[in-house]
Short mmCIF file of C-alpha atoms in Angstrom, two decimals:
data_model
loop_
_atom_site.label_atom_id
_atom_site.label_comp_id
_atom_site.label_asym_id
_atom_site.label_seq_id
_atom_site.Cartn_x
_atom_site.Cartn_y
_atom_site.Cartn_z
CA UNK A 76 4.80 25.21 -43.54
CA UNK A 77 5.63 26.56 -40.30
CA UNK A 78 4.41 24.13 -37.27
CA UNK A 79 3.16 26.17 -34.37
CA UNK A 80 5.61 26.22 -31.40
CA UNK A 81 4.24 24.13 -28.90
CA UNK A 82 5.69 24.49 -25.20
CA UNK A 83 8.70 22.36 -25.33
CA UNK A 84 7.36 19.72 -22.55
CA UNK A 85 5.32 21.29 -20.59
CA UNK A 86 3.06 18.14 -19.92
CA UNK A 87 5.78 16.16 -20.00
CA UNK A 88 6.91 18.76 -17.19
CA UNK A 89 4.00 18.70 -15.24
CA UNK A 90 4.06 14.98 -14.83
CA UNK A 91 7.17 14.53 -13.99
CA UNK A 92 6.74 16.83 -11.15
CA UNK A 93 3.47 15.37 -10.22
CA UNK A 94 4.98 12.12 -9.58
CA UNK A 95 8.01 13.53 -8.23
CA UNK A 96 5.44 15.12 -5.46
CA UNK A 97 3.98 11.81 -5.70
CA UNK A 98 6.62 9.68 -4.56
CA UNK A 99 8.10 12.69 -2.13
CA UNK A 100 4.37 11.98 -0.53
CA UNK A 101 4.85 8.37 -0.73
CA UNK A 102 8.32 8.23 1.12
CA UNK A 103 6.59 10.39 4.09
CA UNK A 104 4.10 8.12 4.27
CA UNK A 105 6.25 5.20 4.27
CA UNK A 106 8.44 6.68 7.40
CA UNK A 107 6.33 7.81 9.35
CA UNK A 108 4.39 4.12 9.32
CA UNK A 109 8.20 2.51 9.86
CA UNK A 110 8.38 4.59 12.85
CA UNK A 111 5.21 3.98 14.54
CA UNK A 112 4.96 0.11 14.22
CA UNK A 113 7.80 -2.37 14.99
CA UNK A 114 8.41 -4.72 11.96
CA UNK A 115 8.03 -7.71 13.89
CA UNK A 116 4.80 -7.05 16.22
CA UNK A 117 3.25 -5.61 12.71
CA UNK A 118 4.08 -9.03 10.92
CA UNK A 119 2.74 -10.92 13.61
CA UNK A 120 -0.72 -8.79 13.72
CA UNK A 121 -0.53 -9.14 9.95
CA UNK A 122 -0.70 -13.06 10.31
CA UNK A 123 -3.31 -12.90 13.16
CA UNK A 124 -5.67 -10.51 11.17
CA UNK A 125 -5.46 -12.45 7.91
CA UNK A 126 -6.51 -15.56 9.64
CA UNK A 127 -9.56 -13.89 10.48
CA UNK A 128 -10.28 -12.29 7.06
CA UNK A 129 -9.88 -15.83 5.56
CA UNK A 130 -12.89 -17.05 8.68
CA UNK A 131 -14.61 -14.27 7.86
CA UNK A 132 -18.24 -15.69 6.16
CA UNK A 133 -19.98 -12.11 5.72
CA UNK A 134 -19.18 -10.50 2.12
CA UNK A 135 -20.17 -7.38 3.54
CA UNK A 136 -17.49 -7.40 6.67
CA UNK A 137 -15.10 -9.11 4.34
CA UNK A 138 -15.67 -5.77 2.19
CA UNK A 139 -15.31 -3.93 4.77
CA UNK A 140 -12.10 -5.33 5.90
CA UNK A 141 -10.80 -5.15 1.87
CA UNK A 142 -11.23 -1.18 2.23
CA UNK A 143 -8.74 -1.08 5.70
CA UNK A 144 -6.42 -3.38 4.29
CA UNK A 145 -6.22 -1.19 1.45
CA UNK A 146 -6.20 1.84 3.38
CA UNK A 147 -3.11 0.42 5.68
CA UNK A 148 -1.52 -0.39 2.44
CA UNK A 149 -1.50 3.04 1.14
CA UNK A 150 -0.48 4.35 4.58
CA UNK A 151 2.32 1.81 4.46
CA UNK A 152 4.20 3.69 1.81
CA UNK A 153 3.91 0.62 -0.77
CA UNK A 154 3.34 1.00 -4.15
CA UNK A 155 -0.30 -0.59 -5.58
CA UNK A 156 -2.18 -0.20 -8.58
CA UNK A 157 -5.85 0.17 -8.45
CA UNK A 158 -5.86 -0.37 -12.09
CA UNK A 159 -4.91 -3.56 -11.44
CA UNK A 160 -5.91 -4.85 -8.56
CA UNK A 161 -9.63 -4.00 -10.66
CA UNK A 162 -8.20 -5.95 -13.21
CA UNK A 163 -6.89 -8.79 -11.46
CA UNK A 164 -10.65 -9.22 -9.53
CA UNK A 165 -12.15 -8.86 -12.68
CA UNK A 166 -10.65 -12.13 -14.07
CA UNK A 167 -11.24 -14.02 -10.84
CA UNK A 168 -15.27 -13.22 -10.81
CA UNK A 169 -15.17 -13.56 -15.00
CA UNK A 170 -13.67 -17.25 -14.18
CA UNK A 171 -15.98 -18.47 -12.01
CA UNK A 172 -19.33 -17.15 -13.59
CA UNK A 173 -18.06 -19.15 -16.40
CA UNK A 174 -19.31 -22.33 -14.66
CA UNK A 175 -22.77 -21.60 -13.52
CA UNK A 176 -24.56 -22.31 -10.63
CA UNK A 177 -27.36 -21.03 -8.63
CA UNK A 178 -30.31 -18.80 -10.11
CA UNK A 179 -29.79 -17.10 -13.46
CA UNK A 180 -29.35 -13.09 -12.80
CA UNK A 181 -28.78 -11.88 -16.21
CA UNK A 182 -28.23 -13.21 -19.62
CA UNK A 183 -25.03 -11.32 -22.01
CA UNK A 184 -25.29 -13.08 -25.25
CA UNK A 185 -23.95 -16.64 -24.45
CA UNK A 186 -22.77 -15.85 -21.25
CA UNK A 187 -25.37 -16.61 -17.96
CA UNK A 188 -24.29 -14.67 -14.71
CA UNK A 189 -25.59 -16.90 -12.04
CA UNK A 190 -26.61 -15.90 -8.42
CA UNK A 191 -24.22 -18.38 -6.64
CA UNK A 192 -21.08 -18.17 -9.19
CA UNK A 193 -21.23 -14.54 -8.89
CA UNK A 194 -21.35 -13.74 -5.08
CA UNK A 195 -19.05 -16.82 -5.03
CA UNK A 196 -16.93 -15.08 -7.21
CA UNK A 197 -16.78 -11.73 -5.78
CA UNK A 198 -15.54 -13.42 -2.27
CA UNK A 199 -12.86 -15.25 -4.23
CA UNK A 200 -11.39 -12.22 -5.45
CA UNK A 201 -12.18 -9.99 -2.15
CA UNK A 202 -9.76 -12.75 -0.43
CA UNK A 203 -7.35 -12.73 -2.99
CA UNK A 204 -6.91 -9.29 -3.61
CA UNK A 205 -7.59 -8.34 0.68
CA UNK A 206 -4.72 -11.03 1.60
CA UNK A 207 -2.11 -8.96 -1.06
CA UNK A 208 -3.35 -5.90 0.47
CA UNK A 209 -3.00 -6.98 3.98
CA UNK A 210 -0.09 -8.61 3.68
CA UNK A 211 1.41 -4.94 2.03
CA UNK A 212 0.53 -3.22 5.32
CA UNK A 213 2.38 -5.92 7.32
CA UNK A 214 5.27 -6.78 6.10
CA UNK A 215 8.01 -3.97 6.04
CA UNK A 216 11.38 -4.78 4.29
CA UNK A 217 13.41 -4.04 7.31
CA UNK A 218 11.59 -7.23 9.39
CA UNK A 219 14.60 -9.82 9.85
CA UNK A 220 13.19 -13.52 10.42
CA UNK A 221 15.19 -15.55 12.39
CA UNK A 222 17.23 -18.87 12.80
CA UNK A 223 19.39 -19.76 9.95
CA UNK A 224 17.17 -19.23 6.79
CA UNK A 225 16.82 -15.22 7.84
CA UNK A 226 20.82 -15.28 7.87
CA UNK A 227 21.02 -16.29 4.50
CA UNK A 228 17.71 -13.83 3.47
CA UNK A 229 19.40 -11.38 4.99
CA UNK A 230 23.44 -11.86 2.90
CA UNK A 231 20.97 -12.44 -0.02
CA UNK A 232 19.61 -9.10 0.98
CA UNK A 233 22.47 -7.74 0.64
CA UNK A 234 24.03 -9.41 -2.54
CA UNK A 235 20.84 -8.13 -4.03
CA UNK A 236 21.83 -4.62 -3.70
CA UNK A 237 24.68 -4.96 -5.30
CA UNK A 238 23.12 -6.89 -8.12
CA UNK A 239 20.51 -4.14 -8.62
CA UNK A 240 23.84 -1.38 -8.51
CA UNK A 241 25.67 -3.54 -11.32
CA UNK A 242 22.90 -4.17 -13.20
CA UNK A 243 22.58 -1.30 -15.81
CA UNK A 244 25.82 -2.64 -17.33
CA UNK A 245 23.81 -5.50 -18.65
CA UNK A 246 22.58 -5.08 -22.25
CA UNK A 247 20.91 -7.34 -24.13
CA UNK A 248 23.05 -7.79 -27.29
CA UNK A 249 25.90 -9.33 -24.79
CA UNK A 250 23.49 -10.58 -22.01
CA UNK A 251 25.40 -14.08 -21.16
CA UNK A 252 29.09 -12.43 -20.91
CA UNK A 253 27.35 -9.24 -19.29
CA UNK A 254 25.53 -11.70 -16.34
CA UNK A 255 28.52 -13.88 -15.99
CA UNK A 256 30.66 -10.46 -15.06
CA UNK A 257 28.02 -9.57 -13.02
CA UNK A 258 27.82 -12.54 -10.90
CA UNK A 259 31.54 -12.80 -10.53
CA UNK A 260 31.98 -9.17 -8.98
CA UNK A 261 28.73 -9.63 -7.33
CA UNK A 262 30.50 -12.50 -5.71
CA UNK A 263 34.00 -11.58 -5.27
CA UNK A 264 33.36 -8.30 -3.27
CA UNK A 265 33.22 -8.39 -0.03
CA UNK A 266 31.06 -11.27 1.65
CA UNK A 267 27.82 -10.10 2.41
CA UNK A 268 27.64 -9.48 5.98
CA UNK A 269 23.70 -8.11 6.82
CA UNK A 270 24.06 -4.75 8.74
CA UNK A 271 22.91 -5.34 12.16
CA UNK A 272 19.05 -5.11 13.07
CA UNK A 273 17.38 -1.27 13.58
CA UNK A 274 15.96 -2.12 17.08
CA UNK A 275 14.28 1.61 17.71
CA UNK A 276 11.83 1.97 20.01
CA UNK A 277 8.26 2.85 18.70
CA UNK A 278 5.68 4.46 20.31
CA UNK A 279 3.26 2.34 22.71
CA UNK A 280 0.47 3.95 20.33
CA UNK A 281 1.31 1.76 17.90
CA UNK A 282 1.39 -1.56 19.46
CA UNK A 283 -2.17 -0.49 20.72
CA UNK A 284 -3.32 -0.42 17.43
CA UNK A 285 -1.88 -3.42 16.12
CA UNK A 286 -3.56 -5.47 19.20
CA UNK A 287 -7.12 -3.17 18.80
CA UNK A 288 -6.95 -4.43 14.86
CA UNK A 289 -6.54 -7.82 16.09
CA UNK A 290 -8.94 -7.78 18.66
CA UNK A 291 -11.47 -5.94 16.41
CA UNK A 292 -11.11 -8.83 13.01
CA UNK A 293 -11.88 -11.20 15.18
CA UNK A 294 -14.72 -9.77 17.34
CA UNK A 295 -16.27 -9.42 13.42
CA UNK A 296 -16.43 -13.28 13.23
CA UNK A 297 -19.12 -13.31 15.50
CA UNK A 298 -21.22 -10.29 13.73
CA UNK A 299 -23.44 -11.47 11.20
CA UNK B 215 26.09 -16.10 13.70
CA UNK B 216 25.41 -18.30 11.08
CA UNK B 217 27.68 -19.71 8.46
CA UNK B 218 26.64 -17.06 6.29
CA UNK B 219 27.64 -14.26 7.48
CA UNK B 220 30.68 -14.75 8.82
CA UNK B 221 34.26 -13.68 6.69
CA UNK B 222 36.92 -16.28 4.99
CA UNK B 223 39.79 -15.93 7.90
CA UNK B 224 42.44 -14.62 5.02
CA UNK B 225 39.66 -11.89 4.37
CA UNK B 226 40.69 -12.28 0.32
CA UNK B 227 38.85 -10.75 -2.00
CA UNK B 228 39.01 -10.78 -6.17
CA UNK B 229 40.67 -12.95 -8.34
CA UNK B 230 42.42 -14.85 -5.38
CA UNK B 231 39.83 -14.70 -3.65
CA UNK B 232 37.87 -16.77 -7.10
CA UNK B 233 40.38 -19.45 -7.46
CA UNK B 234 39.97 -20.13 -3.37
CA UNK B 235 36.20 -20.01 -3.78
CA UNK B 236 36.93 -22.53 -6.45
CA UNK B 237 38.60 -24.63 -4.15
CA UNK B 238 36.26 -24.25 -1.26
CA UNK B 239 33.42 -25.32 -3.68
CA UNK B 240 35.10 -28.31 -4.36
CA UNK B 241 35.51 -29.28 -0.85
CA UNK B 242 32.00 -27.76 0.46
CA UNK B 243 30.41 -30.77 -2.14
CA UNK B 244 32.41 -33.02 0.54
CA UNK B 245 31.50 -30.73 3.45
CA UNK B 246 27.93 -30.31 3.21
CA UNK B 247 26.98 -27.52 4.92
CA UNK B 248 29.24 -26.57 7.45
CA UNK B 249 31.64 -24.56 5.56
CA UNK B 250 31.72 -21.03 6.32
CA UNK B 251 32.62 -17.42 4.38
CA UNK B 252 32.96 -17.27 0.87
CA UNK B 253 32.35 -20.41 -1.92
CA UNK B 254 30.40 -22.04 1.35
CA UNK B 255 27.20 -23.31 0.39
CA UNK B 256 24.97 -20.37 2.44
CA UNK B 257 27.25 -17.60 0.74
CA UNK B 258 26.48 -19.68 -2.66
CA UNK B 259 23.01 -19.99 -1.59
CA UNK B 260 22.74 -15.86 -0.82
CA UNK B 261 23.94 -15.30 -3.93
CA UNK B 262 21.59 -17.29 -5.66
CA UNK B 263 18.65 -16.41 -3.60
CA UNK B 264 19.65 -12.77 -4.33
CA UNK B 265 19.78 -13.59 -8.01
CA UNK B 266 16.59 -14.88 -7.69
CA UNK B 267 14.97 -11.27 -6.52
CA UNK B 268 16.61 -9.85 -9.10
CA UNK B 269 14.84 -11.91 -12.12
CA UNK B 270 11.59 -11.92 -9.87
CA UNK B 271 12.14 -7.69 -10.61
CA UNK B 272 12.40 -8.14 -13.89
CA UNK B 273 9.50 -10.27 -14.14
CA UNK B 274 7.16 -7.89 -11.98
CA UNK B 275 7.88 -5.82 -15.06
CA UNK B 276 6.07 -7.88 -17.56
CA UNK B 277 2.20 -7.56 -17.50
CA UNK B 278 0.25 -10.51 -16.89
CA UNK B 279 -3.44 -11.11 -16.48
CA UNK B 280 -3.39 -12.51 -13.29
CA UNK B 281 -0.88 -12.13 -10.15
CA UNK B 282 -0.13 -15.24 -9.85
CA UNK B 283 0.84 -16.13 -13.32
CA UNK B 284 4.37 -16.25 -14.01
CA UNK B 285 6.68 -16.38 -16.72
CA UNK B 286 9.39 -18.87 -14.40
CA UNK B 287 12.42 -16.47 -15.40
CA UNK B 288 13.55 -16.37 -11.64
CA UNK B 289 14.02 -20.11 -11.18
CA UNK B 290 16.88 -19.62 -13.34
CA UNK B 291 19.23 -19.42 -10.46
CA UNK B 292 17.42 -22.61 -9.04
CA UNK B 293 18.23 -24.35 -12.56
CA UNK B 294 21.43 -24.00 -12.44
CA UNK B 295 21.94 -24.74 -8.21
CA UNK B 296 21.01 -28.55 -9.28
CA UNK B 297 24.55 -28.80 -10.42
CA UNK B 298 26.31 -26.73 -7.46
CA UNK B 299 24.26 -27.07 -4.26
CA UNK B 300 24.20 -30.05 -1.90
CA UNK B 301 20.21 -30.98 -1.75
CA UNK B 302 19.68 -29.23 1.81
CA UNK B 303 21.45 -26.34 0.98
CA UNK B 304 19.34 -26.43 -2.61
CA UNK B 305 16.04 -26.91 -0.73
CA UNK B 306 17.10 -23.44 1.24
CA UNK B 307 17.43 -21.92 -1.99
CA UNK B 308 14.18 -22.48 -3.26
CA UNK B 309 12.71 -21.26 0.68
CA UNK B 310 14.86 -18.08 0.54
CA UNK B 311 13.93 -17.22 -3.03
CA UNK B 312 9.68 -17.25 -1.40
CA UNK B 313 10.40 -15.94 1.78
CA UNK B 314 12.58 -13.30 0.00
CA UNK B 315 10.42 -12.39 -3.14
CA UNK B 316 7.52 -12.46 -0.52
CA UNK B 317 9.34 -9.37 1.64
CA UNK B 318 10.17 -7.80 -1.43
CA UNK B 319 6.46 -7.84 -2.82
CA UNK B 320 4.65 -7.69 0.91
CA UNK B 321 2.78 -10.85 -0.49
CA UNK B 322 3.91 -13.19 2.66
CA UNK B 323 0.53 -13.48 3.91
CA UNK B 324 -1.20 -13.81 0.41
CA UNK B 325 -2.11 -16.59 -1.86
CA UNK B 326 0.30 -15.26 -3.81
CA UNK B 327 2.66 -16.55 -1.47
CA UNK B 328 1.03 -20.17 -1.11
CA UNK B 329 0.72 -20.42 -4.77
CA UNK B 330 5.11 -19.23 -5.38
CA UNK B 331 5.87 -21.71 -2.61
CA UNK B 332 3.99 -24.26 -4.74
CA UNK B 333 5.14 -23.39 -7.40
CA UNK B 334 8.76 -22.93 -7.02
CA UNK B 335 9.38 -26.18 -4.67
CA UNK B 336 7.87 -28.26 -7.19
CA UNK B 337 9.83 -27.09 -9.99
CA UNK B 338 13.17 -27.30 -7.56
CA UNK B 339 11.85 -31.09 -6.45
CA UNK B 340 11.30 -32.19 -10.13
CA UNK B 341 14.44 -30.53 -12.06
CA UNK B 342 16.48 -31.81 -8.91
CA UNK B 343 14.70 -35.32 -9.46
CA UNK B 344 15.38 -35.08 -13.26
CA UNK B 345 18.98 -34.00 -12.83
CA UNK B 346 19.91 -36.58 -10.01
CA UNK B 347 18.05 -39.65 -12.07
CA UNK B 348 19.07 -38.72 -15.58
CA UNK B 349 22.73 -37.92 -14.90
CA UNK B 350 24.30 -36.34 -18.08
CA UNK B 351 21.76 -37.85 -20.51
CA UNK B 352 19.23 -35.04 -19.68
CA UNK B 353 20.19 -31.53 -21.27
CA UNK B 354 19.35 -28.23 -18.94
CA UNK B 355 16.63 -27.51 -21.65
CA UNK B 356 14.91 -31.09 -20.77
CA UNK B 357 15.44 -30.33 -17.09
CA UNK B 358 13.90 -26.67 -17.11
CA UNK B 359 10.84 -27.81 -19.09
CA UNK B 360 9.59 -30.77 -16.72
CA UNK B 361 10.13 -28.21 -13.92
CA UNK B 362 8.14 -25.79 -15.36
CA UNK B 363 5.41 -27.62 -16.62
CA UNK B 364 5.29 -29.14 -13.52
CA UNK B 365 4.81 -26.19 -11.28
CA UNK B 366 2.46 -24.47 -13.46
CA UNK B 367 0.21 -27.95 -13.08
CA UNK B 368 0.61 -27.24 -9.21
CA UNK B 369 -0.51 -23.95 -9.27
CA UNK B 370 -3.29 -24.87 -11.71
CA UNK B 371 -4.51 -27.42 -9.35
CA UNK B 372 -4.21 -24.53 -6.55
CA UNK B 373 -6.05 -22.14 -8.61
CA UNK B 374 -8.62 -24.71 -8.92
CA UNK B 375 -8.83 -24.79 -5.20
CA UNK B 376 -8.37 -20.98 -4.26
CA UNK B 377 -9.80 -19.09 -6.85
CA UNK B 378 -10.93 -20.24 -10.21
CA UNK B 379 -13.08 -23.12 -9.50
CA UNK B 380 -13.71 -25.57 -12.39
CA UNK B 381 -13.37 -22.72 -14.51
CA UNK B 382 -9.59 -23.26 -13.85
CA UNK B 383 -9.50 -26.12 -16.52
CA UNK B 384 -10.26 -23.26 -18.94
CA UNK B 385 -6.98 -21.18 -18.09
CA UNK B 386 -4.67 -24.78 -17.94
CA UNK B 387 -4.23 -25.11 -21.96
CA UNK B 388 -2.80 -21.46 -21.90
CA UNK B 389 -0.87 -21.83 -18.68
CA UNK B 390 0.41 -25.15 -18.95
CA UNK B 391 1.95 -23.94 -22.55
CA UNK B 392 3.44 -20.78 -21.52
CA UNK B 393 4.94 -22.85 -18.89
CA UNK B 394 6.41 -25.24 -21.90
CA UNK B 395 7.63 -22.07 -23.85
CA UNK B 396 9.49 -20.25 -20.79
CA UNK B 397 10.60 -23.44 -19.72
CA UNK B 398 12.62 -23.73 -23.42
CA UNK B 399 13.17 -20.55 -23.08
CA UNK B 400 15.21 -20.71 -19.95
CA UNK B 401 16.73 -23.81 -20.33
CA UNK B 402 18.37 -23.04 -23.35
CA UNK B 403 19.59 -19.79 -21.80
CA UNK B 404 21.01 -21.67 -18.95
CA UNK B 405 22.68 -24.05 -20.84
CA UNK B 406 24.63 -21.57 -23.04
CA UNK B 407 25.34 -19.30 -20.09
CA UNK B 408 26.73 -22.87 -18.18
CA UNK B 409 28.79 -23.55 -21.24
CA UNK B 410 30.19 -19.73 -21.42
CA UNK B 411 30.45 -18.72 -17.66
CA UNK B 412 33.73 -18.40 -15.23
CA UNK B 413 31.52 -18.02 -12.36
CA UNK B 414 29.43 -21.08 -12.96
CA UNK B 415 32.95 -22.76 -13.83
CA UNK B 416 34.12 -21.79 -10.13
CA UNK B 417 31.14 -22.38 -8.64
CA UNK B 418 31.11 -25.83 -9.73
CA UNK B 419 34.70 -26.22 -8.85
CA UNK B 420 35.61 -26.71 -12.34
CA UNK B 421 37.93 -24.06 -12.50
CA UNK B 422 40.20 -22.24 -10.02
CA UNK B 423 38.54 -18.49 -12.11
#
């Protein structure tokens, strides 16, 4: 029997596209935050606001602060999964109601959610899953640390990239001899010499932002 | 500039360019770590480190139930450093392959970060310890396990701390084993990959490539 023609991909089509538009959206994102904020002033914010989100005693600011980190994040360009950062809190808040303490909330089957394990719980994972968040927004790949160690970060950088260019030649059924070429033309190319910093100027906009953010996490350690 | 980044001053490349890296291991184990350009210890130590990101890639890859948990495949690079770096130059290793995986992922400021630095300098410490007090009578496989086992114990003692609370004792059984399994895993790997390699054979200055 004749199967009905079906349209050869078209989902498939549509997806594709989708995420195409997805990522083209993505990389705009990603620029336009690269060119407003300098790499280092937005690392050292970074630092200075996470400090604060770890003082930070109020659940509900904390919450707060969870939603712009995540928000920054997403500006930032970076890729993040919703799915499972969910996930990921899930298990954190899971773990700790298993030992219980503080009044009983609910009873599911064997399992007693307690008042203090829960809320307890819920800031655990808030910090976890804010600090990855936060730390997305701040750190840009182009930030060059300095002294010594960000010399060698920086070759490594660079031997990286041509690591992640050789490395569709590996296959699995001749993985050792496959990795052993790759490290030897990895290493006998040129040495890796880090291209010189991008010092472009950024608008004075965004340094005022970075300090109000600053200013403004730690003005909510005294809001209760 | 730092050693690093600056060229050999014959500006050889390829197979020449092997045998002298061969020879400039050999002497770098005598010069510590002021050698400079290619087969120094912070070119070795780049490439490494770079290796490193690569396996911490692959790893991102694999699902796991929480963010922190990981499989170890990336300290393969660190594995096999305990028989070609000098110990400072090995101790920058294990920093760059953080600091570097923490760029990469944007997790600098994180736990995450706290609980790889843990993690990963324990495991360098211990197979470093293992390698430097057993000598030859301790195979890679013996080496990799202790130093996975023992960082997963670290970062079950910071998960305690951080995030899981007692409940953390729950997650050790499962953790602590996986850390057994990869740690077989990978030592075995490295060990046949030691035995088989020209590049490990240069880099240890056991061959002129």
């Amino acid at each position: 029997m004749a199967r009905p023609e079906r349209p050869a991909g078209e989902s498939a089509k549509k997806r594709a596209a989708a995420r195409a538009r997805a990522a083209g959206l993505r990389a705009g994102r990603k620029a336009a935050y690269e060119a407003f904020f300098s790499p280092g002033a937005l690392a050292a914010a970074g630092a200075a606001i996470s400090v604060a989100f770890l003082l930070q005693d109020s659940l509900a600011l904390k919450g707060l602060m969870f939603a712009a980190f995540a928000f920054a994040a997403w500006r930032s360009g970076k890729r993040s999964s919703v799915a499972a950062t969910i996930a990921a809190a899930a298990g954190i808040v899971a773990a700790n109601l298993l030992v219980r303490v503080g009044k009983v909330l609910l009873t599911v089957g064997p399992l007693q959610v307690t008042e203090h394990a829960l809320l307890d719980g819920i800031d655990k994972a808030l910090t976890f899953e804010g600090l990855v968040y936060a730390s997305k927004a701040a750190i840009m790949p182009s930030l060059r640390l300095p002294g010594r160690l960000g010399a060698v970060i920086a070759s490594a950088f660079v031997y990286y990239d041509r690591i992640v260019e050789y490395a569709g030649k590996i296959r699995p059924a001749s993985l050792i001899s496959d990795a052993d070429d790759l490290m030897l033309r990895v290493w006998e190319g040129e040495t890796a010499e880090p291209s010189p910093e991008c010092r472009a100027v950024r608008p004075v906009a965004g340094y005022a932002v970075l300090a109000a953010s600053v200013l403004a996490s730690f003005a909510a350690l005294t809001l209760k | 500039m730092t050693a690093s980044t600056r060229r050999p001053t014959d500006g050889t490349a390829g197979a020449a360019g092997s045998a002298r890296a061969g020879s400039a291991r050999a002497g770098s184990a005598r010069a510590g770590y002021s050698r400079a350009g290619r087969g120094s210890d912070a070119d070795l130590t780049a490439l490494l480190g770079a290796f490193c990101f690569f396996l911490s890639a692959i790893e991102y890859m694999v699902p796991k139930p929480l963010p922190f948990m990981r499989l170890g495949i990336a300290n393969l690079p660190i594995l096999l450093a305990t028989g070609i770096l000098p110990l400072p130059w090995f101790l920058v290793l294990a920093l760059v392959k953080v600091v570097g995986m923490s760029l990469i992922s944007g997790s600098l400021f994180s736990y995450v970060a706290i609980f790889s630095l843990a993690g990963t300098m324990t495991a360098a410490l211990v197979m470093l310890a293992a390698r430097k007090a057993f000598g030859a009578r301790i195979t890679a496989v013996g080496v990799s396990v202790l130093g996975a086992v023992a960082s997963n114990a670290v970062q079950i003692a910071l998960a305690k701390a951080l995030v899981f609370g007692d409940a953390a004792r729950l997650v050790a059984p499962v953790f602590l084993g996986m850390g057994l399994a990869t740690g077989l895993l990978l030592g075995l790997f490295a060990e046949r990959f030691a035995a088989a390699s020209r590049w490990y054979a240069v880099a240890t200055g056991k061959s002129d490539g």
